[in-house]
XYZ file of C-alpha atoms in Angstrom:
621
model
C -13.290 12.268 -5.862
C -16.380 10.210 -4.696
C -15.769 8.134 -1.601
C -14.904 4.569 -2.615
C -15.416 1.827 -0.949
C -12.786 -0.498 0.706
C -14.668 -3.472 -1.368
C -12.709 -6.673 -0.778
C -10.904 -6.185 2.447
C -13.788 -8.648 4.179
C -12.091 -7.682 7.453
C -14.029 -4.648 6.705
C -17.238 -5.778 5.598
C -17.279 -9.175 7.047
C -14.498 -8.648 9.723
C -14.063 -4.799 10.553
C -11.329 -5.564 12.370
C -11.055 -1.216 13.394
C -8.800 -0.442 16.142
C -10.514 -0.650 19.391
C -9.350 0.361 23.038
C -6.512 -0.866 25.310
C -9.243 -2.457 27.000
C -12.452 -3.313 25.928
C -15.559 -0.965 25.314
C -18.061 -0.752 28.391
C -20.764 -1.682 25.367
C -18.665 -4.858 24.763
C -19.275 -7.300 27.710
C -18.512 -10.653 26.632
C -20.792 -13.622 27.825
C -18.807 -14.720 31.159
C -17.208 -18.244 31.331
C -19.289 -20.563 33.292
C -18.124 -19.278 37.897
C -16.943 -23.184 38.239
C -14.536 -23.359 35.001
C -11.468 -22.584 35.975
C -9.529 -19.220 35.046
C -7.991 -19.704 31.561
C -4.640 -19.428 30.935
C -2.358 -16.529 28.821
C -1.290 -19.980 27.124
C -4.833 -20.984 25.935
C -4.960 -17.246 25.131
C -2.140 -17.303 22.201
C -3.082 -20.313 21.289
C -7.606 -19.374 20.987
C -5.955 -16.415 18.830
C -3.650 -18.433 17.120
C -6.852 -21.294 15.681
C -8.603 -17.916 14.907
C -6.687 -16.579 12.557
C -5.803 -19.779 10.993
C -9.817 -20.362 10.155
C -10.542 -16.699 10.040
C -8.665 -16.753 7.093
C -9.792 -19.509 5.383
C -13.330 -18.600 5.740
C -12.437 -15.309 4.534
C -10.522 -16.453 1.226
C -13.876 -18.093 0.661
C -16.005 -15.192 1.089
C -14.153 -12.767 -0.785
C -14.169 -15.231 -3.931
C -17.231 -15.097 -3.630
C -18.066 -11.506 -2.732
C -15.892 -11.208 -6.332
C -17.183 -13.402 -8.383
C -21.317 -11.573 -7.316
C -19.957 -7.707 -7.959
C -18.547 -9.247 -11.601
C -20.957 -10.743 -13.012
C -24.265 -10.254 -11.399
C -26.410 -13.296 -11.311
C -29.016 -15.217 -9.061
C -26.569 -18.061 -8.507
C -23.451 -15.524 -7.700
C -25.971 -13.617 -5.725
C -27.241 -16.847 -3.850
C -23.069 -18.417 -3.317
C -21.932 -15.589 -1.562
C -24.576 -15.578 0.602
C -24.246 -18.831 1.433
C -20.371 -18.326 2.187
C -20.838 -15.210 4.595
C -22.661 -17.168 6.038
C -20.564 -19.498 6.840
C -18.576 -16.718 8.195
C -21.456 -15.241 10.107
C -21.287 -18.646 11.927
C -18.238 -19.065 12.704
C -17.862 -15.276 14.580
C -21.110 -15.485 16.314
C -20.016 -18.741 17.379
C -16.357 -17.452 18.386
C -16.721 -13.386 19.549
C -18.568 -15.011 22.496
C -15.891 -17.225 23.039
C -13.153 -14.681 23.547
C -14.806 -13.073 26.497
C -13.395 -16.425 28.335
C -10.043 -14.434 28.467
C -11.175 -11.474 29.526
C -9.010 -10.391 32.407
C -6.217 -13.267 31.483
C -2.766 -11.287 31.835
C -1.839 -11.680 27.861
C 0.843 -10.784 26.060
C -0.148 -7.513 24.258
C -0.587 -8.552 20.858
C -2.800 -11.048 21.749
C -4.595 -9.216 23.287
C -5.225 -6.649 20.729
C -6.056 -9.884 18.418
C -9.118 -10.892 21.348
C -10.235 -7.375 21.158
C -10.377 -6.393 17.738
C -12.322 -10.197 17.292
C -15.217 -8.790 19.892
C -15.766 -5.265 18.138
C -15.015 -7.126 14.806
C -18.157 -7.983 13.443
C -19.779 -4.813 11.725
C -23.270 -6.633 10.223
C -23.671 -9.315 13.094
C -25.419 -12.599 12.988
C -27.863 -14.059 15.491
C -27.025 -16.985 16.387
C -30.291 -18.843 15.278
C -29.131 -20.515 11.496
C -32.332 -19.436 10.277
C -32.227 -15.510 10.870
C -28.486 -15.812 10.127
C -29.577 -17.456 6.459
C -32.119 -14.735 5.813
C -29.510 -12.067 7.267
C -26.757 -13.309 4.820
C -29.181 -13.597 1.878
C -30.727 -10.359 2.506
C -27.434 -8.512 2.486
C -26.909 -10.017 -1.212
C -30.121 -9.372 -2.283
C -29.604 -5.755 -1.438
C -26.187 -5.475 -2.704
C -27.728 -6.860 -6.455
C -30.440 -4.568 -6.289
C -27.977 -1.417 -6.238
C -25.952 -3.550 -8.982
C -28.439 -4.008 -10.805
C -29.975 -1.243 -10.849
C -31.904 0.795 -13.550
C -34.083 4.115 -14.034
C -36.661 3.967 -16.543
C -39.425 6.459 -17.565
C -43.262 5.998 -16.640
C -44.707 3.989 -20.276
C -46.756 5.789 -22.384
C -49.801 3.630 -24.054
C -49.023 3.021 -27.192
C -45.075 4.478 -27.634
C -42.472 1.774 -27.752
C -41.090 1.004 -23.836
C -38.963 3.755 -22.571
C -35.410 3.120 -22.439
C -34.257 2.332 -19.048
C -30.692 3.651 -17.915
C -27.928 2.698 -15.430
C -26.673 4.677 -13.292
C -23.278 5.364 -15.399
C -25.861 6.421 -17.882
C -27.484 8.574 -15.248
C -24.046 9.881 -13.661
C -23.219 11.263 -17.616
C -26.585 13.084 -17.391
C -25.021 14.981 -14.162
C -22.308 16.025 -14.823
C -23.041 17.061 -18.110
C -26.224 17.968 -18.184
C -26.935 22.067 -16.946
C -30.818 21.559 -17.468
C -32.742 21.636 -14.692
C -36.114 19.400 -15.482
C -33.312 16.820 -17.111
C -31.006 16.785 -13.950
C -34.429 16.176 -12.243
C -35.640 13.351 -14.093
C -32.030 11.195 -13.780
C -32.195 11.973 -10.179
C -35.823 10.751 -9.304
C -35.330 7.922 -11.805
C -32.055 6.834 -9.802
C -33.425 7.542 -6.663
C -36.355 5.352 -7.103
C -33.843 2.313 -7.341
C -34.235 2.350 -2.897
C -37.350 2.262 -3.043
C -37.571 -1.724 -3.074
C -34.956 -1.865 -0.465
C -36.755 -0.505 1.885
C -38.869 -3.932 3.572
C -35.116 -5.804 3.083
C -32.793 -2.886 5.372
C -35.927 -2.982 7.962
C -35.126 -7.140 7.880
C -31.086 -6.201 8.334
C -31.959 -3.941 11.049
C -33.916 -6.009 12.646
C -31.536 -8.986 12.375
C -28.673 -7.178 13.070
C -29.219 -5.333 15.955
C -31.015 -8.955 17.279
C -26.749 -10.218 16.117
C -24.867 -6.874 18.191
C -26.993 -7.760 21.418
C -25.965 -11.620 20.836
C -22.440 -9.690 21.873
C -23.196 -7.386 24.182
C -23.565 -3.933 21.888
C -26.816 -1.789 22.504
C -27.421 -2.197 18.495
C -25.183 -2.042 15.630
C -24.497 1.773 15.576
C -23.379 1.427 18.878
C -20.459 -1.239 18.248
C -19.915 0.700 14.852
C -18.635 3.938 17.477
C -16.688 1.092 19.688
C -14.136 0.575 17.150
C -12.245 4.237 17.089
C -9.742 3.367 20.833
C -12.442 5.335 22.430
C -15.165 5.512 24.009
C -18.924 5.691 21.245
C -19.221 9.103 22.753
C -15.843 10.361 22.989
C -15.747 8.959 19.621
C -19.142 11.017 18.305
C -17.261 14.486 20.643
C -14.080 14.433 18.665
C -16.151 13.572 15.358
C -18.309 17.035 16.712
C -15.228 19.073 17.115
C -14.113 18.049 13.871
C -16.628 18.938 11.846
C -17.093 21.966 14.369
C -12.762 22.954 12.658
C -13.728 22.500 9.350
C -17.901 24.284 9.419
C -17.433 27.979 7.945
C -15.185 26.848 5.770
C -17.519 24.623 4.181
C -20.415 27.401 4.753
C -18.647 29.772 3.234
C -18.153 27.913 0.018
C -21.422 26.922 0.167
C -22.554 30.306 -0.082
C -20.586 31.245 -3.096
C -21.721 27.875 -5.115
C -25.385 28.465 -3.845
C -24.909 32.274 -5.536
C -23.455 30.994 -8.946
C -25.989 28.581 -9.229
C -28.869 31.568 -8.729
C -26.993 33.214 -11.721
C -27.759 29.714 -13.720
C -30.808 28.461 -12.942
C -32.645 31.844 -11.071
C -33.286 32.668 -7.585
C -36.668 31.193 -7.863
C -35.233 27.597 -8.190
C -31.775 28.213 -6.116
C -33.680 31.233 -2.910
C -31.061 32.992 -0.926
C -30.958 31.658 2.759
C -32.220 28.079 2.130
C -30.754 24.668 1.103
C -29.654 24.145 -2.283
C -31.422 21.551 -4.614
C -29.492 18.113 -4.561
C -30.330 18.174 -8.329
C -28.439 21.071 -9.331
C -24.936 19.888 -7.927
C -23.506 18.040 -10.283
C -23.430 14.893 -8.579
C -26.449 11.987 -8.023
C -25.948 12.836 -4.160
C -24.766 16.114 -3.676
C -21.794 14.932 -1.992
C -19.036 16.267 -4.530
C -19.729 19.037 -6.158
C -15.911 18.704 -8.413
C -18.209 18.572 -11.888
C -19.666 22.138 -11.379
C -16.167 23.582 -11.618
C -16.410 25.031 -15.241
C -18.931 27.398 -13.975
C -17.252 28.151 -11.164
C -13.873 28.369 -12.355
C -12.779 31.777 -9.915
C -10.261 33.188 -13.381
C -11.793 31.566 -16.357
C -9.032 29.826 -18.416
C -5.920 30.779 -15.976
C -3.597 27.558 -15.125
C -6.937 25.597 -16.608
C -6.361 21.952 -15.936
C -8.717 20.144 -18.406
C -7.385 16.651 -17.071
C -10.826 14.848 -19.390
C -9.160 16.425 -23.041
C -5.388 15.281 -22.278
C -6.113 11.727 -21.363
C -8.377 11.253 -24.117
C -5.859 13.551 -26.632
C -2.780 11.128 -24.993
C -5.531 8.074 -25.855
C -5.598 7.273 -22.284
C -7.371 4.096 -22.058
C -8.152 1.630 -18.652
C -5.253 0.043 -18.826
C -2.230 3.342 -19.429
C -4.283 5.210 -16.548
C -3.461 2.593 -14.027
C -0.022 2.348 -15.069
C 0.528 6.041 -14.612
C -1.026 5.811 -10.865
C 1.319 2.340 -10.426
C 4.076 4.935 -11.286
C 2.957 7.666 -9.022
C 3.771 4.622 -6.104
C 7.023 2.999 -7.277
C 8.771 6.527 -7.516
C 8.195 6.806 -3.689
C 10.460 3.698 -3.750
C 7.691 1.098 -3.261
C 7.411 -1.818 -5.201
C 5.528 -2.329 -8.338
C 2.094 -4.516 -8.553
C 2.335 -7.828 -8.885
C 2.222 -9.497 -12.433
C -1.771 -11.199 -11.592
C -3.672 -7.241 -10.256
C -3.400 -7.246 -14.254
C -4.243 -10.580 -15.196
C -7.309 -10.457 -12.581
C -8.322 -7.056 -11.950
C -11.574 -5.447 -13.730
C -10.321 -2.163 -15.207
C -13.453 -1.995 -17.824
C -17.036 -2.911 -17.250
C -17.739 -5.804 -19.178
C -20.411 -6.061 -22.219
C -21.675 -8.862 -21.502
C -22.637 -9.101 -18.390
C -24.037 -7.228 -14.854
C -20.778 -5.970 -12.611
C -20.890 -3.487 -9.780
C -19.032 -0.352 -11.071
C -18.499 0.924 -8.029
C -14.481 1.488 -7.453
C -13.216 -0.865 -5.206
C -9.882 -2.444 -3.746
C -8.854 -6.372 -2.768
C -6.809 -8.593 -1.556
C -8.871 -11.149 -2.402
C -7.034 -14.667 -0.374
C -5.237 -12.241 2.118
C -1.730 -12.578 0.370
C -1.379 -9.616 -2.193
C -3.854 -10.653 -4.594
C -4.355 -7.703 -4.896
C -6.212 -6.475 -7.855
C -9.323 -3.631 -8.772
C -13.134 -3.013 -9.737
C -13.565 -0.316 -11.327
C -15.451 1.086 -14.900
C -12.460 3.402 -15.709
C -13.238 5.950 -18.130
C -10.912 8.826 -18.979
C -11.540 11.389 -16.649
C -10.265 13.531 -14.441
C -12.569 11.597 -11.665
C -11.277 8.102 -12.872
C -7.922 9.541 -13.112
C -8.379 10.696 -9.225
C -10.117 7.406 -7.929
C -7.388 4.958 -10.061
C -4.827 6.234 -7.525
C -6.898 6.283 -4.304
C -7.889 2.981 -5.227
C -4.125 1.754 -5.751
C -3.341 3.201 -2.102
C -5.777 0.551 -0.696
C -3.938 -1.774 -2.934
C -0.446 -0.921 -1.316
C -2.045 -0.428 2.420
C -3.321 -4.108 1.846
C 0.380 -5.524 1.173
C 2.355 -2.830 3.068
C -0.020 -4.744 6.068
C 0.546 -8.689 4.277
C 2.713 -10.251 6.780
C 0.457 -9.329 9.590
C -1.836 -12.501 11.462
C -5.055 -12.174 9.153
C -6.831 -10.199 12.814
C -4.114 -7.068 11.485
C -5.651 -6.942 8.146
C -7.292 -3.413 7.976
C -5.810 -0.452 9.167
C -5.162 1.748 12.479
C -8.431 2.138 11.674
C -11.062 2.744 8.617
C -10.089 6.655 8.501
C -6.569 5.395 7.724
C -7.098 3.578 4.830
C -8.880 5.846 2.981
C -6.714 8.751 3.541
C -3.573 6.335 2.445
C -5.232 7.254 -1.357
C -6.681 10.416 -0.849
C -2.918 11.949 -0.105
C -1.695 10.840 -3.032
C -4.796 11.569 -5.207
C -5.501 14.881 -5.451
C -3.691 16.661 -2.815
C -0.150 14.940 -4.898
C -2.352 16.089 -8.283
C -0.627 19.650 -8.095
C -0.146 20.837 -11.084
C 3.614 20.614 -10.824
C 3.391 17.001 -11.013
C 1.024 16.963 -13.882
C 3.548 18.647 -16.044
C 6.113 16.626 -14.761
C 4.278 13.646 -16.486
C 3.104 15.816 -19.627
C -0.787 15.539 -19.172
C 0.106 20.096 -17.883
C 1.326 22.620 -20.700
C 4.285 24.032 -19.236
C 3.921 27.075 -17.919
C 4.165 28.589 -13.814
C 0.647 29.066 -12.402
C 0.129 32.757 -10.429
C -1.805 33.306 -7.803
C -5.407 33.070 -9.991
C -3.949 29.491 -10.911
C -3.773 28.979 -7.023
C -7.230 29.768 -6.195
C -8.722 28.218 -8.920
C -6.819 24.646 -8.264
C -7.948 24.955 -5.004
C -11.254 25.470 -5.519
C -11.533 22.300 -7.927
C -10.391 20.566 -5.053
C -12.508 21.482 -2.388
C -14.921 21.126 -4.728
C -14.155 17.362 -3.468
C -12.692 17.488 -0.115
C -14.627 20.143 1.282
C -18.316 19.549 -0.299
C -18.452 16.474 0.897
C -17.510 17.087 4.740
C -21.085 17.355 5.592
C -22.092 14.501 3.846
C -19.213 12.317 4.998
C -20.282 13.106 7.973
C -24.511 11.837 7.856
C -24.047 9.406 6.612
C -23.241 6.970 10.175
C -25.417 9.710 12.092
C -28.606 8.400 9.883
C -27.332 4.650 10.063
C -26.630 5.223 14.072
C -30.579 6.472 14.253
C -31.848 4.032 12.876
C -30.249 1.130 14.215
C -31.188 2.522 17.870
C -34.863 2.923 17.330
C -34.210 6.682 18.169
C -36.105 6.811 13.957
C -39.094 4.259 12.847
C -38.956 3.293 9.748
C -42.031 5.374 8.236
C -39.456 8.000 9.601
C -36.221 6.713 7.640
C -36.538 9.106 4.503
C -37.756 12.080 6.801
C -34.416 12.006 8.666
C -32.263 11.175 5.877
C -33.329 14.733 4.448
C -33.604 16.559 8.046
C -30.038 15.506 8.227
C -28.776 16.536 4.963
C -30.554 19.964 5.423
C -29.064 20.543 8.787
C -25.326 19.734 7.770
C -25.306 20.428 4.030
C -27.308 22.673 3.235
C -28.582 20.491 0.915
C -32.183 19.255 -0.025
C -34.906 17.187 -2.560
C -36.848 19.659 -4.821
C -39.641 17.368 -4.963
C -41.838 16.011 -2.238
C -40.619 12.863 -0.694
C -43.597 10.558 1.177
C -42.729 7.284 3.752
C -42.218 4.956 0.727
C -39.266 6.460 -0.281
C -36.025 5.336 0.688
C -33.526 7.459 -0.146
C -30.773 6.577 1.699
C -30.721 3.009 -0.555
C -29.922 4.648 -3.669
C -26.076 4.836 -2.498
C -23.997 2.643 -2.808
C -23.182 2.254 1.348
C -25.777 1.752 2.355
C -27.278 -1.485 1.242
C -24.074 -2.639 0.901
C -23.871 -2.246 4.929
C -20.364 0.236 4.429
C -19.455 2.400 7.522
C -18.867 5.551 6.441
C -17.234 7.254 8.927
C -13.942 6.524 7.482
C -14.489 8.532 4.401
C -15.102 11.871 6.948
C -12.194 10.912 8.979
C -10.141 10.914 5.815
C -10.495 14.016 4.531
C -9.461 15.358 7.610
C -6.630 12.968 7.671
C -5.372 13.622 4.577
C -4.101 17.089 4.751
C -2.424 15.946 8.081
C -0.776 12.844 6.232
C 0.023 15.054 3.602
C 1.316 18.067 5.527
C 4.233 15.690 7.221
C 5.163 13.387 4.712
C 5.942 16.759 2.197
C 8.265 18.053 5.733
C 9.561 14.577 4.798
C 10.214 15.236 1.061
C 11.871 18.193 2.977
C 9.056 20.726 1.098
C 9.616 24.544 2.153
C 7.189 25.989 0.103
C 3.174 26.293 0.524
C 1.337 23.353 2.098
C -1.127 23.379 -1.169
C 1.880 23.154 -3.861
C 3.576 20.171 -2.569
C 4.065 16.677 -4.361
C 5.641 14.095 -2.991
C 5.983 12.593 -6.047
C 9.864 11.296 -6.352
C 10.516 11.242 -2.183
C 11.944 7.943 -1.272
C 11.593 9.436 2.549
C 7.613 10.182 2.237
C 7.806 6.632 0.598
C 9.567 5.175 3.879
C 7.134 7.158 6.079
C 4.434 5.814 4.834
C 5.221 2.283 4.214
C 6.351 2.085 7.644
C 2.472 3.463 9.345
C 1.551 1.069 6.606
C 2.842 -1.973 7.709
C 1.609 -1.857 11.543
C -1.845 -2.605 9.841
C -4.368 -2.437 13.125
C -1.538 -4.359 14.817
C -1.584 -0.862 17.133
C -4.108 1.262 18.563
C -4.529 3.722 15.360
C -3.287 7.094 17.647
C 0.510 5.341 17.513
C 0.186 4.401 13.790
C -0.698 8.640 13.445
C 2.233 9.426 15.690
C 4.694 6.925 13.198
C 3.243 9.507 10.217
C 2.850 12.022 11.702
C 4.620 12.631 14.929
C 0.920 13.521 16.206
C -1.784 11.629 18.128
C -4.786 12.804 17.434
C -6.710 14.046 14.425
C -6.153 17.689 13.441
C -7.981 20.133 10.930
C -4.985 22.241 10.714
C -3.221 20.862 8.448
C -7.089 20.872 5.970
C -6.828 24.684 6.684
C -3.796 25.735 6.267
C -4.155 24.425 2.682
C -6.982 26.178 1.527
C -5.575 29.755 2.833
C -5.567 31.050 -0.613
C -9.931 29.822 -1.271
C -10.156 31.102 2.072
C -9.332 34.557 1.269
C -11.165 34.630 -1.872
C -14.120 33.375 -0.914
C -14.523 35.524 1.736
C -13.884 38.358 -0.415
C -16.754 37.211 -2.884
C -19.427 36.533 -0.469
C -19.194 40.203 1.390
C -22.739 41.332 1.326
C -24.471 37.438 0.343
C -26.647 35.742 2.806
C -24.727 32.814 3.801
C -25.915 29.572 5.925
C -29.498 28.233 5.141
């Protein structure tokens, strides 16, 4: 499953209300009050927080409305309008965040203290105080996302021949999914990655202006700010992420070794050599971040327990609305309420024929009052079936915390928001569940079918782990100035080789900007959340399965229909960002730290199978 952006929770975009530590991070020093000013009182702090919540909600509704219009009707006018709304929000935050520093050291109640803390950590793209540079930053963000949404790959013009046909990302993704012709894949890959080149000058300005804003509110740079939002110091966060990656890395390396061997059988060792990274364009995905489209070539036991959801969805007449209704039914089976009628009236479920839209799937609460909707160009495919369930996970989370002040309208941390949807899909999309809803024919499962099912899941969830780890590492290095602009693309591929064992098949130059070909870079959306979510989801799944009374192996559990699992899930979601994430983790799982043990337990059958397959192979890169 491709990771999806929580696009319309503007607290995740314009005000990322990530859960922060109980005391402000040492790098987030706020502007001190004047020496002669009287010390503020707890009552003044509460009144300030109340005013911020009221004004912030008003501005966020304006911004999210403009962003929805811009994303579903891309024009220069809608981009300009969204930039203007974001500029107003940026101005408010650049003025208000330093004001919160007045209350440092004031003995406020826990709720007020957390609001003030989240406010100071709240803007992932902090704007400079200078109005002109603030306006430039807002316009730059709008232009970058618009360039991505309107991006197309066009062939090279040939004199005397008709102009080459241009293809959008959806068409190119279909090539990556279906074709096994190396030249055709490279053409599609290269065509889309060229979209990033004109973004680089704008991205340089985004980095410069965003870092200026970050320094004005007491951070070294934007990466320092991003890392401060996880209830631990930036240094402790990086150490914890490295711990989790070390725990899951052996499973990824085993999967990589087997996939490379199978690709050698298709393309030859001259294209996919032993002991070397895999060429990125051969992995079935535009960004080589998930390899599920290669499953037909990688199915361990061909035809055993085969789950062809693409064919089943088409055969049974599933369109966008019917697929979304089935996803909603999963959540209602847990005892959660149906989606509001406005969801069906306002969502974008199919790509309009008359205008450009950002097809990247996202979930929204546009007015911060359970105005739930999704934006997605749904096709009757397994990938989109899974993604819809994930998006509705965001919507149900948004509705669960809608009763809280707007500063708490987010997950315990960003990884929680992604993990909730992933816990449902794909982990609960077991063959038993698919048979129950009529998408899989009746029949039992033997050990071979289990390995097949796990391979399909691992090609999405496990293959994704290093990509999720490296995306923000690249940005942290860029934001800090560790890597100069002329080495941005080179550093991108250094990290991809190091973490993923993946490389470009064609030489790259300093003028390339391959990170820009990935939505979350031009849209300025943090990505560590997706790595954490891929670990959290198995931990959540294990806990919810226990709540449901499940006694079998973890990989066979679906929480579908369990009201007790639904109650446990709702209790954690209702906290929003009002508590540090270890507390929300404890409500849901009984544990207070992230742990990859459940992930490794889930894949125990596949791990055993891969070990046998890789015996005698030269693994690593």
